[in-house]
Coordinates of C-alpha atoms in Angstrom, one line a residue:
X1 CA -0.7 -12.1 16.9
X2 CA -2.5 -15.0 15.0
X3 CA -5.7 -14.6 13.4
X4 CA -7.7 -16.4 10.5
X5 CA -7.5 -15.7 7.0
X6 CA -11.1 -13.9 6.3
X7 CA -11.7 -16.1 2.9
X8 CA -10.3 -19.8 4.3
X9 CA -10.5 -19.7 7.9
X10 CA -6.6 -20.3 8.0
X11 CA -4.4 -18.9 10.7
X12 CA -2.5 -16.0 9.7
X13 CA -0.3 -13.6 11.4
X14 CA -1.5 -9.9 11.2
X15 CA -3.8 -8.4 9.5
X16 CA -4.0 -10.5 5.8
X17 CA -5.2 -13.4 3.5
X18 CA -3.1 -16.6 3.8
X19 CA -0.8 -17.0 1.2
X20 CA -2.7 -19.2 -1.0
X21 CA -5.8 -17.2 -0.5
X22 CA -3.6 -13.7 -1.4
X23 CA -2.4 -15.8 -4.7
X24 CA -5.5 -16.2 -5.5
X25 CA -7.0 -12.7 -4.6
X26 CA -4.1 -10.9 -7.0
X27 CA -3.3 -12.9 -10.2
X28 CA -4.6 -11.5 -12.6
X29 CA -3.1 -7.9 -11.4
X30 CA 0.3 -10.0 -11.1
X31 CA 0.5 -12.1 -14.0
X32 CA 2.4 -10.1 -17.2
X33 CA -0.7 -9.5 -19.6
X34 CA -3.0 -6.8 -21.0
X35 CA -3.9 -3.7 -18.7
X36 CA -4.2 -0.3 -19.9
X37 CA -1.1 1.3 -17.8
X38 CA -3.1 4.5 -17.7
X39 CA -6.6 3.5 -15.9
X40 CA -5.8 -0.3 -14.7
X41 CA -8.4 -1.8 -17.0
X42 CA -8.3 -5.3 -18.3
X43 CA -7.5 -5.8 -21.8
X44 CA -8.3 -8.4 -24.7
X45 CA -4.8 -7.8 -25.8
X46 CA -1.6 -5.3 -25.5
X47 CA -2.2 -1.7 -25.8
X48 CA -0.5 1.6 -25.5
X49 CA -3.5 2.8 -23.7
X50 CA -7.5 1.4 -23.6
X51 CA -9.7 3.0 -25.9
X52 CA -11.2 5.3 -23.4
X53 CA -8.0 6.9 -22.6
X54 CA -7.1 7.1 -25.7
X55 CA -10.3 9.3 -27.1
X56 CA -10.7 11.2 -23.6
X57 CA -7.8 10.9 -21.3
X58 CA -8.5 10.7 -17.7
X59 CA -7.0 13.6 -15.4
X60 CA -5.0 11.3 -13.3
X61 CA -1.6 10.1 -14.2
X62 CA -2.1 6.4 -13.5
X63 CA -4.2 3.8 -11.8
X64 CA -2.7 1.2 -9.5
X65 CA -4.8 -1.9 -8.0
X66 CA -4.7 -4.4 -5.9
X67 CA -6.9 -6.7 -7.6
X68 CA -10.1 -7.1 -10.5
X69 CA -13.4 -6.9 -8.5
X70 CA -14.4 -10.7 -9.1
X71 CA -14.6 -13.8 -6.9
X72 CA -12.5 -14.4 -4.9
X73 CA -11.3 -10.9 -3.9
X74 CA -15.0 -9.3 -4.4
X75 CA -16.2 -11.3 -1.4
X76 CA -13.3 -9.2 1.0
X77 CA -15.0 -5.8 -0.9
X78 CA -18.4 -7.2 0.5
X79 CA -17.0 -8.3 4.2
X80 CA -16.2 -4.3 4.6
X81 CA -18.8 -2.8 2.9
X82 CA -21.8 -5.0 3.6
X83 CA -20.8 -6.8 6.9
X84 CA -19.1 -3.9 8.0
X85 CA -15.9 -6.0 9.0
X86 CA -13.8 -3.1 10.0
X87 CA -10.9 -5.4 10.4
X88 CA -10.7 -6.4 6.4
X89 CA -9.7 -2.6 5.7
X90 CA -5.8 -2.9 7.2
X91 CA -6.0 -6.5 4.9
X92 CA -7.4 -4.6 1.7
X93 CA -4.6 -1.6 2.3
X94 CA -1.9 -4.2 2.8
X95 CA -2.6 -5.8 -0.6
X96 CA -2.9 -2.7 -2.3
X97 CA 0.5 -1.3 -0.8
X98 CA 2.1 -4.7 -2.3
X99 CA 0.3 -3.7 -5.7
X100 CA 2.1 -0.2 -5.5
X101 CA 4.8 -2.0 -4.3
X102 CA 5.2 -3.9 -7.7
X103 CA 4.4 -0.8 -9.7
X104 CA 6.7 2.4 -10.2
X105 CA 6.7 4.3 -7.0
X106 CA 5.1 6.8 -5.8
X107 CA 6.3 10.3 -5.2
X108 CA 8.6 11.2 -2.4
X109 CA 6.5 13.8 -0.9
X110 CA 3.1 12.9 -1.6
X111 CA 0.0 12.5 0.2
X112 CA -3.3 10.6 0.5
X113 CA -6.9 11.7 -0.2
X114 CA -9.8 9.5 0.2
X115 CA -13.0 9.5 -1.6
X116 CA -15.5 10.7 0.3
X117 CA -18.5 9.2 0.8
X118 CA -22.5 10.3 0.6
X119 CA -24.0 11.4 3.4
X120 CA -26.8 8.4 2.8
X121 CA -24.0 6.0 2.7
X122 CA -22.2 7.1 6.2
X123 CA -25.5 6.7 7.7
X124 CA -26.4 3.2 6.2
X125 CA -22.6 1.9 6.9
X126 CA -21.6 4.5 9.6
X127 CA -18.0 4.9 8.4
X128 CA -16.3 5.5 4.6
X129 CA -14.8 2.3 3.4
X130 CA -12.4 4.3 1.5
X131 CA -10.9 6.1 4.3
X132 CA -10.7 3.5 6.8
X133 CA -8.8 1.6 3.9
X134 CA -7.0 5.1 3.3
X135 CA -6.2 5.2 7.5
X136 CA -4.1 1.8 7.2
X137 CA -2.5 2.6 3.7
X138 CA -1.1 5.8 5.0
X139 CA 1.0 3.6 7.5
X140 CA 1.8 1.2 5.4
X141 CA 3.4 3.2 2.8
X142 CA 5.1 6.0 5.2
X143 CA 2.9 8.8 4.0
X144 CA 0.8 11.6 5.2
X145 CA -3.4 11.2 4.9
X146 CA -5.0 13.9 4.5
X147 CA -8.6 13.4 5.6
X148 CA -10.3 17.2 4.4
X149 CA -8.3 17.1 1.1
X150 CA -11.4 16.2 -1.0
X151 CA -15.1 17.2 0.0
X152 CA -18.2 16.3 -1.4
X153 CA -20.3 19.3 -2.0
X154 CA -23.7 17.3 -2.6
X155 CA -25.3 14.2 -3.1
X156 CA -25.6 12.8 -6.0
X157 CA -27.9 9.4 -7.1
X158 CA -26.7 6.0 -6.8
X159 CA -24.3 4.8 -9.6
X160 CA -25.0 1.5 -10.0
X161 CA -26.7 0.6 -12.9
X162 CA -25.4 4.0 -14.6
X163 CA -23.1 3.9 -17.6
X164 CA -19.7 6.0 -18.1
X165 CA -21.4 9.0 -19.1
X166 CA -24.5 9.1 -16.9
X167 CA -21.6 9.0 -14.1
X168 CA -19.9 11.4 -15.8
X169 CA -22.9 13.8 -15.8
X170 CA -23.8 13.2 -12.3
X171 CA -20.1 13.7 -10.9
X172 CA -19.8 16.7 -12.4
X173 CA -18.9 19.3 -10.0
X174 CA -19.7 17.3 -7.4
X175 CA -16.1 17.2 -5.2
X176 CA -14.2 20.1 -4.3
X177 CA -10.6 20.0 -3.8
X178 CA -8.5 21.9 -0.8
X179 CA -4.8 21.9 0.8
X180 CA -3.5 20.3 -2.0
X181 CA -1.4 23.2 -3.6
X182 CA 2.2 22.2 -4.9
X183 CA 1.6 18.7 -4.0
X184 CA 1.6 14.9 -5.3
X185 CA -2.0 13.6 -4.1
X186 CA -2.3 9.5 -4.2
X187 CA -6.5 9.4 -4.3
X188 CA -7.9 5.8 -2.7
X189 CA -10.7 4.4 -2.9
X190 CA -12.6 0.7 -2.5
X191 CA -13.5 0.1 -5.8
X192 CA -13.3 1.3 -9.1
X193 CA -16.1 0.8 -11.8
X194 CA -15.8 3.6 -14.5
X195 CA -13.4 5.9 -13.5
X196 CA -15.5 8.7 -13.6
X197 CA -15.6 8.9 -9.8
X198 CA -11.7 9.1 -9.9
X199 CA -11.9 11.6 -12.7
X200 CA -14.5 14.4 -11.3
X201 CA -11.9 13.8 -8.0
X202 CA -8.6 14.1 -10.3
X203 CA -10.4 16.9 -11.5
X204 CA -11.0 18.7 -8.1
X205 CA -7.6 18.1 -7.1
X206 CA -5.9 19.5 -10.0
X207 CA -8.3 22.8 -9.9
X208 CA -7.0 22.6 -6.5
X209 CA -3.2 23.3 -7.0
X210 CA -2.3 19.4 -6.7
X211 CA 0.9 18.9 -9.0
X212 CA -0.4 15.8 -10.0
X213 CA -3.2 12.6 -9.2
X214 CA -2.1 9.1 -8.8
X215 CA -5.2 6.6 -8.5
X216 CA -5.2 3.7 -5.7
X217 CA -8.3 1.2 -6.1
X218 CA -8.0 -2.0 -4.0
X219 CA -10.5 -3.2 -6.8
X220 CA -11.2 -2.9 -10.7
X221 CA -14.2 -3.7 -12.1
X222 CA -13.3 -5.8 -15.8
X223 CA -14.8 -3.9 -18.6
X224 CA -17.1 -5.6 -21.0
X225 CA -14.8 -6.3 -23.3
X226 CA -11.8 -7.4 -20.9

């Protein structure tokens, strides 16, 4: 079934970006250079890890994304979140299944756990980008979602404008984790800015029996100093 590329207007078969527009989207995620293998971030340079996971590191074993949250894949991110384009969530999880495609693979048995969103966020939006992104990504890769694996015990404030460790703060204790024991848990979300949603998530799984946490962002914000 044709349909048009949601950045160029292009026909496309399926559900994605033309193949021009994908090129564009995933460079810098695809082109050999500096990220830290441990939280996705990019680097000035080559490192065995970025400086944050190398003073504190995070809970999850790795970070895998599809692509840095900056033109022209941050206007896709705003088409599902903003213009509630329900039909740019199978196109995000296909380019993120390519990106784990590219990277080492993921457990056998594992499952998928989506972020869950605020309560004032399901009533602005009316649906959890993240797990409608999660929904589509758990057919693509052949794997099991599991929708109550990570709840959200209360709200907490809006994160943007917050540093690393004002996150931190206000993610503590904030998710709970559940039917997770003795298993590999691949956690997706939209986007990720800090990583300190992914850790107080990582965290809740863990404390939750999970074996171990693989990270799986469709976007990463650049640092400062990337």
């Amino acid at each position: 079934m044709g349909c048009d590329c949601p950045l160029c207007g292009a026909r496309v078969r399926g559900a994605r970006l033309c193949a021009g527009c994908e090129a564009d989207v995933t460079r810098s995620c695809r082109e050999p250079g500096a990220r830290c293998p441990r939280c996705a971030q990019r680097l000035r340079q080559p490192a065995p890890l970025c400086a944050g996971c190398l003073s504190r590191p995070p809970a999850y074993l790795r970070a895998i994304v599809a692509f840095d949250y900056e033109p022209p894949g941050v206007a896709l991110i705003g088409q599902l979140k903003t213009r509630l384009r329900l039909s740019l969530a199978p196109v995000l999880a296909r380019l993120l299944g390519a990106a784990v495609a590219r990277e080492a693979p993921l457990p056998a048995d594992a499952v998928l756990a989506a972020v869950p969103a605020s309560r004032a966020s399901l009533r602005r939006r009316g649906m959890n980008p993240a797990m409608e992104i999660a929904r589509s990504l758990a057919t693509a890769l052949d794997l099991p979602l599991r929708p109550g694996a990570l709840l959200r015990l209360r709200e907490t404030p809006r994160q943007a404008g917050l540093g690393r460790r004002e996150r931190r703060a206000a993610l503590a204790g904030v998710f709970r984790g559940q039917g997770v024991r003795g298993r590999h848990v691949a956690l997706v979300d939209d986007v990720m800015t800090t990583g300190s949603t992914a850790e107080a998530a990582a965290q809740a799984l863990l404390a939750a029996g999970a074996l171990s946490v693989i990270v799986l962002a469709v976007a990463r914000t650049p640092g400062r100093g990337s």
